[in-house]
Coordinates of C-alpha atoms in Angstrom, one line a residue:
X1 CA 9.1 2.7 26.6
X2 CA 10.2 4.5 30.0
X3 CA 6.7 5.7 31.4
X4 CA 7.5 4.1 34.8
X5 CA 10.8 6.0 35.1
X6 CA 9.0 9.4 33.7
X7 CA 6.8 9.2 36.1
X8 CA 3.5 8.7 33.7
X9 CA 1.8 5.3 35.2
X10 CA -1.8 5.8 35.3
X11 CA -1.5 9.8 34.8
X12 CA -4.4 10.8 32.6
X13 CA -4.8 14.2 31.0
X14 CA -8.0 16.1 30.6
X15 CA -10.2 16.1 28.4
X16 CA -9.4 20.0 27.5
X17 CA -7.1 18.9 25.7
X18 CA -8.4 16.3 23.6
X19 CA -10.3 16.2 20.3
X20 CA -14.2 15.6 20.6
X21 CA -13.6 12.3 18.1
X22 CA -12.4 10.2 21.6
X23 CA -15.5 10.9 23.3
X24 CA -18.7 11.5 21.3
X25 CA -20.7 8.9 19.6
X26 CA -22.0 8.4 16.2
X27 CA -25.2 6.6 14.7
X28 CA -26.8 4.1 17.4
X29 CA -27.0 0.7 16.8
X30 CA -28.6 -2.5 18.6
X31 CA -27.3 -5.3 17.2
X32 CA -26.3 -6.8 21.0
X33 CA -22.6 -8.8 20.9
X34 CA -22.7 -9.4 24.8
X35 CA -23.6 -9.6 27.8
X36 CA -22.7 -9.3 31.4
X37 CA -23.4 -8.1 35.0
X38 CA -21.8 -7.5 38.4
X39 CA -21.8 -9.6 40.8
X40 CA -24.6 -8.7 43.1
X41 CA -26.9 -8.6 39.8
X42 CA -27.8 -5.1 40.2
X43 CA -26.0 -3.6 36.9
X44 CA -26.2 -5.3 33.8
X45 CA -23.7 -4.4 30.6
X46 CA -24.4 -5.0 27.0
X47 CA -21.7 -4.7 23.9
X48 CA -22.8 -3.9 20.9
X49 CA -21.7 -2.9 17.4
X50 CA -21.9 0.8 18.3
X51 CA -21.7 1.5 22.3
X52 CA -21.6 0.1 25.7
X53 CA -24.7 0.1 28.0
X54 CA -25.8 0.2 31.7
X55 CA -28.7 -0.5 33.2
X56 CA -29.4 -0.3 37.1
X57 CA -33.3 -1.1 37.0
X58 CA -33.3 -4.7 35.6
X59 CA -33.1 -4.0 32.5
X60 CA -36.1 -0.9 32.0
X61 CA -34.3 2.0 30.9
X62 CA -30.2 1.7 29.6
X63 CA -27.4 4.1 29.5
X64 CA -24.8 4.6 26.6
X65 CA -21.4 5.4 28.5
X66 CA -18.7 6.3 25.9
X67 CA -16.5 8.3 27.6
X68 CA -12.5 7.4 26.3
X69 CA -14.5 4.2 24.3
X70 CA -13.8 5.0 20.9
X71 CA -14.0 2.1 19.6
X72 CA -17.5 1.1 19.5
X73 CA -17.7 -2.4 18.1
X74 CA -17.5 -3.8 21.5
X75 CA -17.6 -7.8 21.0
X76 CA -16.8 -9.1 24.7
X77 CA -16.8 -8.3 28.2
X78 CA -15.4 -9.5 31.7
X79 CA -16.5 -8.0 35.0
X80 CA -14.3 -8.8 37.6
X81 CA -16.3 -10.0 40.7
X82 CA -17.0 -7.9 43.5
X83 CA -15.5 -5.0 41.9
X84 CA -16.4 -1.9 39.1
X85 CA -13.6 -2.6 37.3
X86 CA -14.6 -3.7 33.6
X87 CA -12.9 -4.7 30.5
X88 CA -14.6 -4.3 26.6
X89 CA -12.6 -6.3 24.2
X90 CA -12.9 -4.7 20.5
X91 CA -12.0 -4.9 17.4
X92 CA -9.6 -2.1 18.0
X93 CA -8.1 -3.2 21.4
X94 CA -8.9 -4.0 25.3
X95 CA -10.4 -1.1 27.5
X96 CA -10.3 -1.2 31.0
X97 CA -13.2 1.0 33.5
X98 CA -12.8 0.8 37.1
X99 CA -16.0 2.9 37.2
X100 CA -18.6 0.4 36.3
X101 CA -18.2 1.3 32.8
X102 CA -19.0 5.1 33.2
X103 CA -15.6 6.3 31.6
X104 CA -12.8 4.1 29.5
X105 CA -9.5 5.7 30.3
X106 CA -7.2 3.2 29.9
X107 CA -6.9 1.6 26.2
X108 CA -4.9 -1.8 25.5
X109 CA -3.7 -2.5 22.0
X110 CA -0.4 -3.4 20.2
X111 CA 1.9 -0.8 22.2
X112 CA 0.8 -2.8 25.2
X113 CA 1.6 -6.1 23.3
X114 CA -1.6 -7.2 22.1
X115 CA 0.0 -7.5 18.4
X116 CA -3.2 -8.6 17.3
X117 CA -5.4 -6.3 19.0
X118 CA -9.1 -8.0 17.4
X119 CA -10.5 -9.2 20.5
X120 CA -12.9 -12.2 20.6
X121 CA -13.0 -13.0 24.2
X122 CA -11.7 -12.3 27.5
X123 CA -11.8 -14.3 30.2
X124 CA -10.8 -13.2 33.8
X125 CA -8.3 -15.8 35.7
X126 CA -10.7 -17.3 39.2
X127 CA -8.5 -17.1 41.6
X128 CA -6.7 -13.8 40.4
X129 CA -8.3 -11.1 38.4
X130 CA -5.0 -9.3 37.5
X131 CA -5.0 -12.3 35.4
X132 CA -6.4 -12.0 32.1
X133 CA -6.1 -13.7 28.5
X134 CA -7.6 -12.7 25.5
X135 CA -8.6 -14.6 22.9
X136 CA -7.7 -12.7 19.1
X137 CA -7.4 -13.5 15.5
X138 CA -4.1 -14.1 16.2
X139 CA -4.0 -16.7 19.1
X140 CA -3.9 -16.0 22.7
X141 CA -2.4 -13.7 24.8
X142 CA -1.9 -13.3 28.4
X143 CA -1.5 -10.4 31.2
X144 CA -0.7 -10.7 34.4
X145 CA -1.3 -6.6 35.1
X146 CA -4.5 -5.9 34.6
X147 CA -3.9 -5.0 31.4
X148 CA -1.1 -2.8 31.2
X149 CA 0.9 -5.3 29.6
X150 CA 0.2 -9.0 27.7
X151 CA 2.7 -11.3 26.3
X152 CA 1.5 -14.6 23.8
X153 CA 0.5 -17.5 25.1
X154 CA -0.6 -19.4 22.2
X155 CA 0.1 -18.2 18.8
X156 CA -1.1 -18.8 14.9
X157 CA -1.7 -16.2 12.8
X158 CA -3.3 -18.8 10.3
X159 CA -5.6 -19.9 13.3
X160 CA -7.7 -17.2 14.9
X161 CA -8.9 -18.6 18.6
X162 CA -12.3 -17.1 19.4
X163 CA -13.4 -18.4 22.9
X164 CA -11.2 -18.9 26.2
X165 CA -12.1 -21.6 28.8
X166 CA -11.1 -22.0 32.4
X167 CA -11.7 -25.6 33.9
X168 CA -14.2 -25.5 36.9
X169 CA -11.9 -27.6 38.7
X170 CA -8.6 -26.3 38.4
X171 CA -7.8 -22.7 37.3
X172 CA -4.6 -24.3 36.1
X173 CA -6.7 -26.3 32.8
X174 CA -7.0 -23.9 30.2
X175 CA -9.1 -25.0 27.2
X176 CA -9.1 -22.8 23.9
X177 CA -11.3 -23.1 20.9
X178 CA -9.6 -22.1 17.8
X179 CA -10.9 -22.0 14.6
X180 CA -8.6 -25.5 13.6
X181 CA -9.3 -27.6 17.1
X182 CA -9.4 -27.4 20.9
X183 CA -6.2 -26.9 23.0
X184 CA -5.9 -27.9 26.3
X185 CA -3.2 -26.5 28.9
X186 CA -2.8 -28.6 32.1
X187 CA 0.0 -26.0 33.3
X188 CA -1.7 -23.2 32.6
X189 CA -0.2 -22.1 29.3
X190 CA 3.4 -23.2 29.2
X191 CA 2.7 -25.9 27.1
X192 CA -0.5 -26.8 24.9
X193 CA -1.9 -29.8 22.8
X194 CA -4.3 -30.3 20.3
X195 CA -7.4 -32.3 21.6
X196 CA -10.3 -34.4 20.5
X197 CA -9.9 -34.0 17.1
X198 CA -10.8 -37.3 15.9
X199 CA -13.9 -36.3 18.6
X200 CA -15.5 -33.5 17.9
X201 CA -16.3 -30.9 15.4
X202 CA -15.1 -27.3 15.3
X203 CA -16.8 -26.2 18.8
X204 CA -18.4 -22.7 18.7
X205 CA -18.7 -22.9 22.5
X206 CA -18.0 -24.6 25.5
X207 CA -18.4 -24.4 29.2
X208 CA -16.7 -26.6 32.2
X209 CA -18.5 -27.8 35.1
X210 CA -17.3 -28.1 38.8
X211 CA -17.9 -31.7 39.2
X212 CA -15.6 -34.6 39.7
X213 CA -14.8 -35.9 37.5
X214 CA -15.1 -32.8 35.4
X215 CA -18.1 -32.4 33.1
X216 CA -17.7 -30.7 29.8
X217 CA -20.3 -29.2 27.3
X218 CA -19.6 -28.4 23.8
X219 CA -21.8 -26.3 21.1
X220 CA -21.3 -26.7 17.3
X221 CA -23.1 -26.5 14.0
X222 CA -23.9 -30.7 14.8
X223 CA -25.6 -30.0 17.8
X224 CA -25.1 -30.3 21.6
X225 CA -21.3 -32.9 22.9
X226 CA -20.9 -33.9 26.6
X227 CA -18.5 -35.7 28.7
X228 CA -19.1 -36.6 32.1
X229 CA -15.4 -37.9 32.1
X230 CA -13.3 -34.5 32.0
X231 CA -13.2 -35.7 27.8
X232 CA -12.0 -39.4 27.4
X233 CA -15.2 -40.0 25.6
X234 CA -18.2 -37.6 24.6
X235 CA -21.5 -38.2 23.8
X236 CA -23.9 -36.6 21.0
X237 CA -27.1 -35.4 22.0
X238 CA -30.0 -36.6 19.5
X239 CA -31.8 -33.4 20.4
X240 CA -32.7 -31.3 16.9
X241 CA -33.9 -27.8 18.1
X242 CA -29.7 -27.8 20.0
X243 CA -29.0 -27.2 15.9
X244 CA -26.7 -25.0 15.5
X245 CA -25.6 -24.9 18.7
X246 CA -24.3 -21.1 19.7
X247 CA -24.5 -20.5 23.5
X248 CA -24.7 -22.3 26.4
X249 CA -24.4 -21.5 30.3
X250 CA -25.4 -23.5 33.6
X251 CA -26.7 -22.1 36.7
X252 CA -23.9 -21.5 39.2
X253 CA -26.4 -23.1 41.8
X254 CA -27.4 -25.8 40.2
X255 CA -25.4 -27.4 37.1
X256 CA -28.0 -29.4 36.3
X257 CA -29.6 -26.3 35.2
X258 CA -29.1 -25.2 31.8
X259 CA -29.8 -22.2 29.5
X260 CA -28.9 -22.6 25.5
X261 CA -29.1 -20.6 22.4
X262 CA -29.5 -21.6 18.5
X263 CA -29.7 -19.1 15.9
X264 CA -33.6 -18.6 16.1
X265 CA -34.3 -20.7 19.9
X266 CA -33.9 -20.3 23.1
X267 CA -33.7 -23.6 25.3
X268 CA -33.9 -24.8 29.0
X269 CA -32.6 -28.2 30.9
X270 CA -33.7 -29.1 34.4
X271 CA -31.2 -32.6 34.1
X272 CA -28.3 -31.9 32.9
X273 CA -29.0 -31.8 29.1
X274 CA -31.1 -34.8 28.8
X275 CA -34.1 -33.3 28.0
X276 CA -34.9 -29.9 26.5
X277 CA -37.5 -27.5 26.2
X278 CA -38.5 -24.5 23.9
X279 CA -38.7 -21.2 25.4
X280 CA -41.1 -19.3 23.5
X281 CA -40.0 -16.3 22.0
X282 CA -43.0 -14.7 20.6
X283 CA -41.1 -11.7 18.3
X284 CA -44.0 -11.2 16.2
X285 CA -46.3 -10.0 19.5
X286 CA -43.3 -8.0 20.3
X287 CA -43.7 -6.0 17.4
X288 CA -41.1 -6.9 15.1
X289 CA -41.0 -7.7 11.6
X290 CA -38.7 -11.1 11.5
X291 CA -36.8 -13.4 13.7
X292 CA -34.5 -12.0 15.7
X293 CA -30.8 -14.0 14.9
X294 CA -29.4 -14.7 18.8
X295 CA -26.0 -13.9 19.4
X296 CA -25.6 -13.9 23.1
X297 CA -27.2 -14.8 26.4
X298 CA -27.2 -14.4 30.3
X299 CA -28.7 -15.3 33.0
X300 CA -29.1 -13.4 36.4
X301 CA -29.7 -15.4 39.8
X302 CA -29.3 -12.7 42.2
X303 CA -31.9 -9.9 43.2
X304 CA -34.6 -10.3 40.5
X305 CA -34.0 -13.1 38.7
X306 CA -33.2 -12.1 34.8
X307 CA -32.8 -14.0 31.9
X308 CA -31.3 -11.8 28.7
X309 CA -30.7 -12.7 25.1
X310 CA -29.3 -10.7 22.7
X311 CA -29.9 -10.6 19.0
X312 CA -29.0 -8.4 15.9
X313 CA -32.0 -6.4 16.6
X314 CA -31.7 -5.9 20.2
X315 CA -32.4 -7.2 23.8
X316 CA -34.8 -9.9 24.8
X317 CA -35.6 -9.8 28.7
X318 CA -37.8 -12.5 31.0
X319 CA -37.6 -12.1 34.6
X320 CA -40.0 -15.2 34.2
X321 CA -37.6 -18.0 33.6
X322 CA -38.9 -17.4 30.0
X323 CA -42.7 -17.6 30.1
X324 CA -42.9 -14.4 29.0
X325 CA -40.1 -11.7 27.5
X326 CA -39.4 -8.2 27.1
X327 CA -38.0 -5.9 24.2
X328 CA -37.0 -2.8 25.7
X329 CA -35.3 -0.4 23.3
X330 CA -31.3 0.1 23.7
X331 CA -31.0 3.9 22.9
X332 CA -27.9 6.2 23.2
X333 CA -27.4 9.4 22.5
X334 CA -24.2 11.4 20.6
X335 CA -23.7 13.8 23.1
X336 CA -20.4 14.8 23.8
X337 CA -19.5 14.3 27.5
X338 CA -18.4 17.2 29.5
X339 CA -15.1 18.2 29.4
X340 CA -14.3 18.3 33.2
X341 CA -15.3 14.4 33.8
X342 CA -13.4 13.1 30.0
X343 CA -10.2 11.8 30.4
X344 CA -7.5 9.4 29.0
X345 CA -4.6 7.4 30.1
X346 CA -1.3 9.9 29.6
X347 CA 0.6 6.7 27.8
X348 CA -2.5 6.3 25.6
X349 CA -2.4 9.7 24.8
X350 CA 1.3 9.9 23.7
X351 CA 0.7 6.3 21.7
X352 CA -1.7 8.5 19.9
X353 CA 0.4 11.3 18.9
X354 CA 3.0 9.0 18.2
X355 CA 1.2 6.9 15.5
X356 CA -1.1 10.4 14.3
X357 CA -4.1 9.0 15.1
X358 CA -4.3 12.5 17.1
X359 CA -4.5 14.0 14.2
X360 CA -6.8 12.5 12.2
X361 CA -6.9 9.6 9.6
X362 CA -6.4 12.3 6.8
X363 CA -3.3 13.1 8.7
X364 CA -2.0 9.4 9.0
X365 CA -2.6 9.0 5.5
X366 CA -0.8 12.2 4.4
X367 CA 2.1 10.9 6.6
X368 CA 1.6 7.7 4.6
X369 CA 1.7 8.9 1.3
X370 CA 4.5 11.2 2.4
X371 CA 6.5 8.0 3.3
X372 CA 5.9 6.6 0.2
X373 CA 7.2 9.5 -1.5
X374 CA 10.0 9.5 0.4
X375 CA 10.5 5.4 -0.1
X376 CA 10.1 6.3 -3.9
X377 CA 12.3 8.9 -4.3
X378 CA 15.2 7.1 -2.2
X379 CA 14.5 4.2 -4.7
X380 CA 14.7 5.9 -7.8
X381 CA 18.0 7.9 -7.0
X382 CA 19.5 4.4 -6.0
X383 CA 18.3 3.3 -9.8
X384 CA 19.9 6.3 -11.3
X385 CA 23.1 5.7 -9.4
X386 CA 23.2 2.4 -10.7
X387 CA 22.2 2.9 -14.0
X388 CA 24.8 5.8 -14.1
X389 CA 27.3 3.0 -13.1
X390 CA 26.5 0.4 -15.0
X391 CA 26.9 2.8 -18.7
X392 CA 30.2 4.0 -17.2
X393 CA 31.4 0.6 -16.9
X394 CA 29.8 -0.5 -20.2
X395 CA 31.8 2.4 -22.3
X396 CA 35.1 1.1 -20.4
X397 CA 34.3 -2.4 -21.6
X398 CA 33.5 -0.8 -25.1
X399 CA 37.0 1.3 -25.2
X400 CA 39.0 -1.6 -24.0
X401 CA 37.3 -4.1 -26.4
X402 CA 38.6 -1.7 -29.0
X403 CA 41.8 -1.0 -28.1
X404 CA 42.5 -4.8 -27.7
X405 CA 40.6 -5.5 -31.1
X406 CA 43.2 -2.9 -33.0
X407 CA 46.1 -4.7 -31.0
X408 CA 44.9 -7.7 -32.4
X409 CA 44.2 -6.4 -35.7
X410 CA 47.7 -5.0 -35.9
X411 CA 49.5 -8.2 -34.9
X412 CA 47.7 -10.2 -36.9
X413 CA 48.9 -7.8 -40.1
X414 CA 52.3 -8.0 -38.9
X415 CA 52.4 -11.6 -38.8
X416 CA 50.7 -11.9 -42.4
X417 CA 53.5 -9.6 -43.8
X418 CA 56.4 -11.7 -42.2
X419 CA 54.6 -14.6 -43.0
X420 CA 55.1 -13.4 -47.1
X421 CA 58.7 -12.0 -46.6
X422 CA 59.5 -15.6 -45.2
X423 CA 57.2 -17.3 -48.1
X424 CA 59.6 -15.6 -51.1
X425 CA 62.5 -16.9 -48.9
X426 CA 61.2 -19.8 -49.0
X427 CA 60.4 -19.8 -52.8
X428 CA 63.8 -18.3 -53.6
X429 CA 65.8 -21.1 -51.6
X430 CA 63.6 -23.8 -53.7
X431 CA 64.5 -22.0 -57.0
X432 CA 68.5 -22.1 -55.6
X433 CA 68.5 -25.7 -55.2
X434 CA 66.8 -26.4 -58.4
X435 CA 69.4 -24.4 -60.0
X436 CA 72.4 -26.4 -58.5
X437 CA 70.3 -29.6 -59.4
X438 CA 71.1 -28.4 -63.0
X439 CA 74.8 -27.8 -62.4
X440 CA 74.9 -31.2 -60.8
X441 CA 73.6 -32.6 -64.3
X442 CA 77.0 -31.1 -66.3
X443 CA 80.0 -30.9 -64.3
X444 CA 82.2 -34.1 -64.3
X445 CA 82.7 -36.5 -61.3
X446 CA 85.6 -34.4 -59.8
X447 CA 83.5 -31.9 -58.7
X448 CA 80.2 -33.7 -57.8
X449 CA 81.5 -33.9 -54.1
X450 CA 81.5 -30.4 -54.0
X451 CA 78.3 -29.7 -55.6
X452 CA 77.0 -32.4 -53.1
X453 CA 77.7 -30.6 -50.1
X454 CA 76.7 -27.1 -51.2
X455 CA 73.0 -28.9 -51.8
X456 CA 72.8 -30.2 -48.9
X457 CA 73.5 -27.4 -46.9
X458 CA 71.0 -25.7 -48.8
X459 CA 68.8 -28.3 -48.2
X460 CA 69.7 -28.1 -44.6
X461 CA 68.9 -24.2 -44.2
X462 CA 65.9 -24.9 -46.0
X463 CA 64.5 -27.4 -43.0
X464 CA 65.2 -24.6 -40.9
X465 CA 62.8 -22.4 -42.6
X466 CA 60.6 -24.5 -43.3
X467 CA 60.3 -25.4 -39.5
X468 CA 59.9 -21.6 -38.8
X469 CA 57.6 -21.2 -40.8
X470 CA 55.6 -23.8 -39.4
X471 CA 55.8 -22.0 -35.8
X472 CA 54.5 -18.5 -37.3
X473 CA 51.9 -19.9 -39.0
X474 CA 50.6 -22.0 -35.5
X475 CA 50.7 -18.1 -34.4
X476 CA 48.8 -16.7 -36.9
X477 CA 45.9 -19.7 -35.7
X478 CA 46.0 -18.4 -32.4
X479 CA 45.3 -15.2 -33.2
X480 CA 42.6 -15.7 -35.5
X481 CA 40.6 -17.8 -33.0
X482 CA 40.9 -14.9 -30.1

């Protein structure tokens, strides 16, 4: 987080003190992902699956440079113009060589900000190559170091963009094809909208011409879509063999000039995509076994005229203008390089420690399954706590329940017992009164006054009981519903 201030910008350490992993290079493969070459046309770069290769003889003999690279599914390039300084977009991250791709040293991936560090394209601001945005499975994202740091520009997880356009007429217009619609950015990249929708199918490429008004060309499984009117209305072109439409690039020279790629074909246009013609690809005569699926082209103007396709099974080469092509084999070897000349970024290198990718994958995933432990055995002593708790509490709620229950049990036999003692009251006072009923029956008149008012104050007390009574046994209810 402090590099700067440590004083660790652009230090690298040697490659003494590295592990071989960073710098030697498995099994070779030529399945070719892209293409591109400096300025002057005298190097030409291809990414493939498993390596990145030079050549400095038009294409006769290649060079597999590794050095810092490893991460060899290299899926995009961008050369900035009139310089060495090249970046390799992977699946793993950007790289940046300011050696014309002889050693990688610097290494972009989600410590720099590039939280989604699949690469599908890069494309190099025109009018300033610090500028850079990268197109990911996660939207677009934008640096405006060279690299050493990117920020998002447009983001969708959902939504993975996959090819990054600038307008030929202002830098400014940034078009984006996503795998849900085009974006456009007048402002380049504060705001965006969604575009030509209701137009156009998903586009698998596109490119934008310097012409005025701006012309725009658009690739997708339906075939080849142009606008001559910077995309207020497009046209569809009739022509079959543009079916699925993959790649397609105009001569810097000319625009009227065009080169375009299907899955199996290889096409030319001398006016502007009106009319097309085949360029033969004979793979059988070039010795091999089935048609070559094209992923990629290029076209060289400069020195001797090139033009390069690449394919899952390797380059195709015609520095004819496609009469004729070339298969020359892309080989590397797994050498380690020499220890003196390997190197890597200091801030890479303590990124590495810092994850354990230093150490190995067996390492990370010891430190992994460590964690886990750890996780799981923080967890379960939490459970255990609680569980502990929760039977502590249960057995208070038990002991209380019966201590209250015997409270309850005892009041209630309490009330039952003074509930009889005031029941043979009760009985008692009726059998008193019935008693000086009878004596009421046999004395003379003299003394039935007297008689009178000793029954009615028994009669009296009696109410009183009987009204006490009434209040224990409303009690006793409420007791016996608790």
């Amino acid at each position: 987080m402090h590099y700067e201030s440590l004083g660790l910008n652009h230090k690298e350490i040697e490659g003494d003190f590295l592990p071989d992993k960073y710098f030697e290079v498995g099994s070779t493969g030529t399945a070719i992902q892209a293409i591109a070459s400096s300025s002057d046309g005298s190097r030409i770069y291809l990414g493939s699956h498993h390596g990145f290769y030079v050549s400095t003889d038009a294409g006769k003999h290649w060079n597999r440079h590794d050095q810092g690279l490893f991460v060899q599914d290299v899926r995009t390039l961008a050369v900035v113009p009139d310089s060495p300084t090249i970046y390799a977009g992977t699946s793993g991250g950007v790289f940046k060589s300011d050696d014309g791709g002889i050693s990688w040293p610097e290494w972009f991936d989600a410590a720099s900000g590039l939280s989604s560090p699949t690469i599908n394209h890069l494309a190099i601001h025109p009018g300033d190559s610090d500028t850079l945005l990268a197109a990911t499975d996660g939207g677009i994202y934008h640096s405006d170091d060279a690299g050493e740091s990117w920020s998002p520009l447009l983001i969708d997880d959902d939504n993975p963009a996959h090819r990054i356009i600038f307008s030929g007429n202002d830098p400014q217009t940034i078009y984006v094809l996503m795998a849900k619609g085009i974006y456009r950015s007048l402002n380049a990249g504060k705001h965006w909208e969604d575009v030509w929708s209701d137009m156009l199918p998903p586009l698998d490429v596109m490119i934008s011409l310097k012409s005025d008004p701006e012309f725009l060309y658009g690739g997708s499984a339906e075939g080849l879509h142009r606008t001559f009117n910077a995309g207020r209305n497009w046209l569809k072109s009739k022509e079959k063999d543009l079916r699925p439409l993959k790649h397609i690039i105009a001569d810097p020279d000319n625009i009227a000039k065009l080169h375009a790629i299907t899955d199996r074909r290889i096409l030319h246009s001398t006016n502007g995509g009106d009319d097309w013609k085949v360029l033969d690809l004979d793979w059988k005569a070039l010795g091999l076994s089935f048609a070559p699926e094209l992923t990629s082209f290029h076209s060289i103007s400069k020195g001797a005229p090139l033009l390069l396709a690449g394919s899952n099974q390797g380059l195709f080469i015609s520095s004819d203008a496609g009469e004729s092509w070339i298969h020359p084999p892309i080989k590397g070897n797994g050498m380690h390089s020499k220890p003196l000349v390997r190197k890597m970024d200091m801030v890479k290198f303590i990124t590495e420690l810092h994850t354990g990718r230093y150490f190995g994958s067996y390492f990370v995933l010891l430190v992994d399954l460590a964690t886990l432990g750890l996780v799981g055995l923080v967890f379960s002593g939490i459970a255990i706590l609680l569980f502990k708790a929760k039977k502590k509490q249960t057995a208070k709620q038990l002991q209380s329940t019966s201590k209250d229950s015997e409270e309850v049990w005892e009041d209630i036999h309490e009330k039952v017992e003074d509930l009889s003692i005031e029941s043979m009251e009760v009985h008692d006072m009726i059998e008193h009164i019935g008693q000086h009923l009878e004596k009421c029956k046999s004395v003379y008149l003299t003394k039935e006054k007297k008689e009178i008012d000793e029954i009615g104050r028994h009669i009296t007390t009696l109410d009183r009981k009987m009204h006490y009574l009434m209040e224990r046994i409303g009690e006793f209810e409420k007791i016996s519903k608790n």
